[in-house]
């Protein structure tokens, strides 16, 4: 039996969950989305994800098809209908069906679908060993062209960098902005630790304001760690003591090599492991 998918007003069978070839989400990547985790039947940081989704929509003048409260209920309903205890939700709002041609105002009604399923995380051993990454040659979208806060359906920039990573036989690539400062990984935020200070690039450098990023910053401060948002160069990554990535799917994962240079002692560092543990406990409702 297939999944129950929320499509516009209600649940339908997976086999019925179809959208038009005239949907501008498909024709132009014109839409916004969220990726959200479910832990122990609870939707993680749902309010923060809903808020970001409405802000993304507002920024691109996309009319949301329902109020935040209704959408929150639709997410919860979809999770329950599929009996998801631990999983991943994909919440997508497209510009909707319109004419061929860019004009978004020919789309009368935005499209909504919610998938509650499971997610293929990185293999468990990668959390123990840490991952290798490369610096992508593909420059991150200019933040004044495509605002990095907007989690839009257009991921081509990230996909080009992801291809570079996969061609180099590593799972992730670090993207730099037009000025050469670190922006983010292709689907995760980047952190480094140097001299016990946790550093993360500002959103304006070209990174999504990750929900996981914000939780990890909060947890780190709670541990008494200094956390600073500042521009980072490739050299900062080369000489850091620790590096890790954060994201809804990846959670917190250590990086142990970049561009052939070993980070720290080649294993996920002490602070990375501490924050991963704290995040794990917090997400599963066992932390503060
Ligand atoms: N950056 C990008 C480009 C992303 O797509 C994501 C989400 N997959 C993140 C960062 C991390 O954001 P979050 O913690 O909200 O999942």
Short mmCIF file of C-alpha atoms and ligand atoms in Angstrom, two decimals:
data_model
loop_
_atom_site.label_atom_id
_atom_site.label_comp_id
_atom_site.label_asym_id
_atom_site.label_seq_id
_atom_site.Cartn_x
_atom_site.Cartn_y
_atom_site.Cartn_z
CA UNK A 1 0.00 0.00 0.00
CA UNK A 2 1.28 3.44 -0.87
CA UNK A 3 1.52 6.51 1.26
CA UNK A 4 -1.24 8.96 2.00
CA UNK A 5 -0.24 12.28 0.51
CA UNK A 6 -1.78 15.61 1.44
CA UNK A 7 -2.70 17.24 -1.88
CA UNK A 8 -4.22 20.72 -1.71
CA UNK A 9 -7.30 20.21 0.51
CA UNK A 10 -6.87 16.72 1.89
CA UNK A 11 -5.31 13.28 1.85
CA UNK A 12 -5.21 11.15 -1.27
CA UNK A 13 -3.53 7.85 -2.12
CA UNK A 14 0.00 8.13 -3.43
CA UNK A 15 -1.21 6.87 -6.83
CA UNK A 16 -3.65 9.81 -7.00
CA UNK A 17 -1.11 12.42 -5.91
CA UNK A 18 -0.41 14.02 -9.28
CA UNK A 19 0.30 17.59 -10.29
CA UNK A 20 -0.11 19.31 -13.63
CA UNK A 21 2.70 19.74 -16.16
CA UNK A 22 1.55 23.38 -16.24
CA UNK A 23 2.40 23.94 -12.57
CA UNK A 24 5.01 26.69 -12.40
CA UNK A 25 6.69 24.81 -9.58
CA UNK A 26 7.69 22.29 -12.21
CA UNK A 27 8.07 24.64 -15.18
CA UNK A 28 10.21 27.23 -13.35
CA UNK A 29 11.07 25.96 -9.88
CA UNK A 30 8.66 28.66 -8.74
CA UNK A 31 7.67 27.66 -5.23
CA UNK A 32 8.91 27.10 -1.70
CA UNK A 33 9.35 24.10 0.54
CA UNK A 34 10.42 22.71 3.89
CA UNK A 35 12.08 19.47 4.98
CA UNK A 36 11.10 18.56 8.54
CA UNK A 37 11.90 15.66 10.86
CA UNK A 38 9.62 13.56 12.99
CA UNK A 39 11.12 12.11 16.18
CA UNK A 40 9.11 9.82 18.44
CA UNK A 41 5.89 10.89 16.65
CA UNK A 42 6.59 14.56 17.32
CA UNK A 43 7.20 16.97 14.48
CA UNK A 44 10.50 18.69 15.26
CA UNK A 45 10.49 22.52 15.41
CA UNK A 46 7.31 22.67 13.34
CA UNK A 47 6.62 26.26 14.30
CA UNK A 48 10.05 27.40 13.06
CA UNK A 49 9.61 25.53 9.78
CA UNK A 50 6.10 26.95 9.24
CA UNK A 51 7.39 30.44 9.97
CA UNK A 52 10.25 30.09 7.48
CA UNK A 53 7.87 28.72 4.85
CA UNK A 54 5.50 31.69 5.17
CA UNK A 55 8.44 34.09 5.08
CA UNK A 56 9.83 32.40 1.95
CA UNK A 57 6.38 32.67 0.34
CA UNK A 58 6.00 36.31 1.30
CA UNK A 59 9.42 37.15 -0.13
CA UNK A 60 8.47 35.75 -3.54
CA UNK A 61 4.84 37.01 -3.46
CA UNK A 62 3.40 33.53 -3.32
CA UNK A 63 -0.04 33.41 -1.74
CA UNK A 64 -0.18 30.59 0.76
CA UNK A 65 -3.24 28.37 0.25
CA UNK A 66 -4.18 28.34 3.94
CA UNK A 67 -3.44 29.93 7.30
CA UNK A 68 -0.42 28.74 9.34
CA UNK A 69 -2.66 27.03 11.90
CA UNK A 70 -4.49 25.04 9.21
CA UNK A 71 -1.22 24.09 7.54
CA UNK A 72 0.22 22.95 10.86
CA UNK A 73 -2.81 20.71 11.30
CA UNK A 74 -2.45 19.38 7.76
CA UNK A 75 1.17 18.41 8.53
CA UNK A 76 0.16 16.65 11.75
CA UNK A 77 -2.71 14.87 9.98
CA UNK A 78 -0.40 13.60 7.23
CA UNK A 79 2.13 12.29 9.75
CA UNK A 80 -0.59 10.45 11.70
CA UNK A 81 -2.28 9.05 8.57
CA UNK A 82 1.02 7.40 7.58
CA UNK A 83 1.84 6.15 11.08
CA UNK A 84 5.22 7.88 11.01
CA UNK A 85 7.12 7.60 14.30
CA UNK A 86 10.54 8.61 13.02
CA UNK A 87 10.66 10.12 9.61
CA UNK A 88 10.85 13.08 7.32
CA UNK A 89 8.23 15.44 5.97
CA UNK A 90 8.45 17.26 2.69
CA UNK A 91 6.10 20.23 2.62
CA UNK A 92 5.89 21.92 -0.78
CA UNK A 93 3.97 24.95 -2.03
CA UNK A 94 4.10 25.60 -5.75
CA UNK A 95 3.00 28.71 -7.64
CA UNK A 96 0.29 26.53 -9.18
CA UNK A 97 -1.11 25.90 -12.64
CA UNK A 98 -0.73 28.77 -15.09
CA UNK A 99 0.02 29.66 -18.68
CA UNK A 100 3.28 28.83 -20.37
CA UNK A 101 5.41 31.89 -19.78
CA UNK A 102 6.93 33.27 -16.62
CA UNK A 103 4.05 35.43 -15.39
CA UNK A 104 3.27 34.01 -11.94
CA UNK A 105 0.00 35.92 -11.78
CA UNK A 106 -1.55 33.63 -14.39
CA UNK A 107 -1.47 30.94 -11.71
CA UNK A 108 -4.78 31.29 -9.93
CA UNK A 109 -4.19 29.03 -6.97
CA UNK A 110 -0.97 27.83 -5.39
CA UNK A 111 -0.49 24.09 -5.10
CA UNK A 112 0.24 22.30 -1.84
CA UNK A 113 1.48 18.82 -1.13
CA UNK A 114 2.83 17.14 1.98
CA UNK A 115 4.73 13.87 1.98
CA UNK A 116 5.42 12.12 5.29
CA UNK A 117 7.85 9.30 4.81
CA UNK A 118 11.26 8.15 5.92
CA UNK A 119 14.62 9.58 4.98
CA UNK A 120 17.82 8.01 3.79
CA UNK A 121 20.41 9.53 6.11
CA UNK A 122 24.10 9.26 5.61
CA UNK A 123 25.28 5.80 6.65
CA UNK A 124 25.56 5.55 10.44
CA UNK A 125 29.29 4.90 10.28
CA UNK A 126 29.85 8.30 8.65
CA UNK A 127 28.75 9.91 11.93
CA UNK A 128 31.51 7.97 13.69
CA UNK A 129 34.25 8.44 11.12
CA UNK A 130 33.27 11.91 9.87
CA UNK A 131 32.94 12.85 6.22
CA UNK A 132 35.25 14.17 3.55
CA UNK A 133 34.23 17.21 1.55
CA UNK A 134 35.58 19.37 -1.26
CA UNK A 135 35.38 23.07 -2.04
CA UNK A 136 32.98 23.57 -4.94
CA UNK A 137 34.07 25.64 -7.92
CA UNK A 138 30.41 26.56 -8.53
CA UNK A 139 29.88 29.93 -6.85
CA UNK A 140 26.86 30.25 -4.54
CA UNK A 141 24.00 32.33 -5.93
CA UNK A 142 24.57 36.01 -5.24
CA UNK A 143 22.54 36.78 -2.09
CA UNK A 144 21.10 39.90 -3.73
CA UNK A 145 19.92 37.83 -6.71
CA UNK A 146 18.36 34.86 -4.94
CA UNK A 147 17.87 35.65 -1.23
CA UNK A 148 19.42 32.75 0.69
CA UNK A 149 16.65 32.89 3.32
CA UNK A 150 14.14 31.80 0.71
CA UNK A 151 13.97 28.03 0.61
CA UNK A 152 12.82 27.89 -2.98
CA UNK A 153 12.22 24.94 -5.27
CA UNK A 154 15.09 26.09 -7.46
CA UNK A 155 18.13 24.12 -6.28
CA UNK A 156 20.15 24.07 -9.48
CA UNK A 157 22.99 26.06 -7.91
CA UNK A 158 23.27 23.50 -5.11
CA UNK A 159 22.86 20.56 -7.49
CA UNK A 160 25.79 21.74 -9.62
CA UNK A 161 27.97 21.79 -6.50
CA UNK A 162 26.62 18.40 -5.40
CA UNK A 163 27.67 16.96 -8.78
CA UNK A 164 31.19 18.26 -8.16
CA UNK A 165 31.23 16.48 -4.80
CA UNK A 166 29.97 13.20 -6.23
CA UNK A 167 32.44 13.39 -9.11
CA UNK A 168 35.17 13.66 -6.45
CA UNK A 169 33.76 10.65 -4.58
CA UNK A 170 32.78 12.66 -1.49
CA UNK A 171 29.21 13.20 -0.23
CA UNK A 172 29.24 16.99 0.16
CA UNK A 173 30.76 20.17 -1.21
CA UNK A 174 31.31 23.50 0.49
CA UNK A 175 30.00 26.43 -1.52
CA UNK A 176 31.60 29.87 -1.45
CA UNK A 177 29.92 33.13 -2.39
CA UNK A 178 30.94 35.64 -5.07
CA UNK A 179 33.42 37.21 -2.61
CA UNK A 180 35.01 33.89 -1.76
CA UNK A 181 33.48 33.56 1.71
CA UNK A 182 31.97 30.29 2.89
CA UNK A 183 28.22 30.13 2.27
CA UNK A 184 27.06 26.61 3.10
CA UNK A 185 27.16 23.01 1.95
CA UNK A 186 24.76 21.92 -0.81
CA UNK A 187 22.01 20.94 1.62
CA UNK A 188 23.43 21.76 5.05
CA UNK A 189 24.89 24.64 7.03
CA UNK A 190 28.61 24.72 7.85
CA UNK A 191 30.20 25.30 11.25
CA UNK A 192 33.83 25.33 12.33
CA UNK A 193 35.47 25.34 15.75
CA UNK A 194 38.76 27.14 16.33
CA UNK A 195 40.31 27.69 19.75
CA UNK A 196 37.04 26.49 21.32
CA UNK A 197 35.02 29.18 19.53
CA UNK A 198 32.14 27.95 17.37
CA UNK A 199 31.93 29.95 14.11
CA UNK A 200 29.17 29.96 11.52
CA UNK A 201 28.79 32.10 8.38
CA UNK A 202 26.09 34.78 8.51
CA UNK A 203 22.96 34.28 6.41
CA UNK A 204 24.02 37.23 4.22
CA UNK A 205 27.06 35.21 3.12
CA UNK A 206 24.60 33.03 1.19
CA UNK A 207 23.33 30.45 3.64
CA UNK A 208 19.86 29.34 4.46
CA UNK A 209 18.92 30.20 8.04
CA UNK A 210 18.77 26.53 8.95
CA UNK A 211 16.42 25.44 11.70
CA UNK A 212 19.05 22.93 12.82
CA UNK A 213 21.72 25.67 12.65
CA UNK A 214 19.69 27.85 14.99
CA UNK A 215 19.02 25.02 17.44
CA UNK A 216 22.71 24.04 17.47
CA UNK A 217 23.79 27.65 18.07
CA UNK A 218 21.38 27.80 21.01
CA UNK A 219 22.55 24.47 22.44
CA UNK A 220 26.21 25.48 22.07
CA UNK A 221 25.62 28.72 23.99
CA UNK A 222 23.81 26.76 26.66
CA UNK A 223 26.98 24.68 27.02
CA UNK A 224 28.87 27.89 27.71
CA UNK A 225 30.56 27.92 24.31
CA UNK A 226 31.22 31.15 22.49
CA UNK A 227 29.32 31.19 19.18
CA UNK A 228 30.04 33.82 16.55
CA UNK A 229 28.55 34.52 13.15
CA UNK A 230 31.30 35.72 10.85
CA UNK A 231 32.61 35.45 7.35
CA UNK A 232 34.91 32.49 6.87
CA UNK A 233 37.45 31.92 4.11
CA UNK A 234 38.63 28.65 2.60
CA UNK A 235 41.80 29.03 4.65
CA UNK A 236 39.70 29.25 7.85
CA UNK A 237 38.32 25.83 6.96
CA UNK A 238 41.80 24.48 6.24
CA UNK A 239 43.18 25.48 9.64
CA UNK A 240 40.17 24.92 11.89
CA UNK A 241 40.22 22.43 14.76
CA UNK A 242 36.82 20.97 13.96
CA UNK A 243 34.19 21.24 11.29
CA UNK A 244 30.64 19.97 11.10
CA UNK A 245 27.50 20.30 9.02
CA UNK A 246 23.93 20.72 10.27
CA UNK A 247 20.59 20.08 8.60
CA UNK A 248 17.22 18.50 9.21
CA UNK A 249 18.22 15.31 7.42
CA UNK A 250 21.90 15.20 8.44
CA UNK A 251 21.39 16.53 12.00
CA UNK A 252 24.99 17.19 13.14
CA UNK A 253 27.77 15.42 11.25
CA UNK A 254 31.51 15.90 11.59
CA UNK A 255 33.77 16.76 8.66
CA UNK A 256 37.30 15.39 8.88
CA UNK A 257 38.83 16.30 5.54
CA UNK A 258 38.49 19.16 3.07
CA UNK A 259 40.29 19.35 -0.28
CA UNK A 260 42.67 16.61 0.85
CA UNK A 261 43.61 18.40 4.10
CA UNK A 262 42.92 16.61 7.36
CA UNK A 263 40.90 18.54 9.93
CA UNK A 264 42.06 18.21 13.55
CA UNK A 265 43.21 14.67 14.21
CA UNK A 266 41.09 13.25 11.40
CA UNK A 267 38.17 12.28 13.64
CA UNK A 268 35.01 14.23 14.59
CA UNK A 269 36.17 16.64 17.30
CA UNK A 270 35.16 16.91 20.95
CA UNK A 271 32.81 19.87 20.50
CA UNK A 272 31.27 18.33 17.39
CA UNK A 273 30.50 15.15 19.36
CA UNK A 274 29.18 17.13 22.31
CA UNK A 275 26.83 19.16 20.10
CA UNK A 276 25.75 16.09 18.19
CA UNK A 277 24.84 14.36 21.47
CA UNK A 278 23.06 17.44 22.80
CA UNK A 279 21.14 17.82 19.55
CA UNK A 280 20.21 14.14 19.53
CA UNK A 281 18.86 14.38 23.08
CA UNK A 282 17.04 17.67 22.41
CA UNK A 283 15.42 16.39 19.20
CA UNK A 284 14.16 13.29 20.93
CA UNK A 285 12.81 15.29 23.84
CA UNK A 286 15.43 14.11 26.30
CA UNK A 287 17.44 17.30 26.48
CA UNK A 288 16.69 20.76 27.84
N1 LIG B 1 21.20 24.83 3.52
C1 LIG B 1 20.50 24.33 2.50
C2 LIG B 1 20.83 24.75 1.11
C3 LIG B 1 19.47 23.41 2.75
O1 LIG B 1 18.77 22.90 1.74
C4 LIG B 1 19.20 23.03 4.08
C5 LIG B 1 18.08 22.09 4.40
N2 LIG B 1 18.25 20.84 3.79
C6 LIG B 1 19.98 23.56 5.11
C7 LIG B 1 20.95 24.49 4.79
C8 LIG B 1 19.74 23.19 6.55
O2 LIG B 1 18.53 23.74 6.98
P1 LIG B 1 17.64 23.04 8.10
O3 LIG B 1 18.48 22.87 9.29
O4 LIG B 1 16.50 23.98 8.30
O5 LIG B 1 17.20 21.72 7.54
#
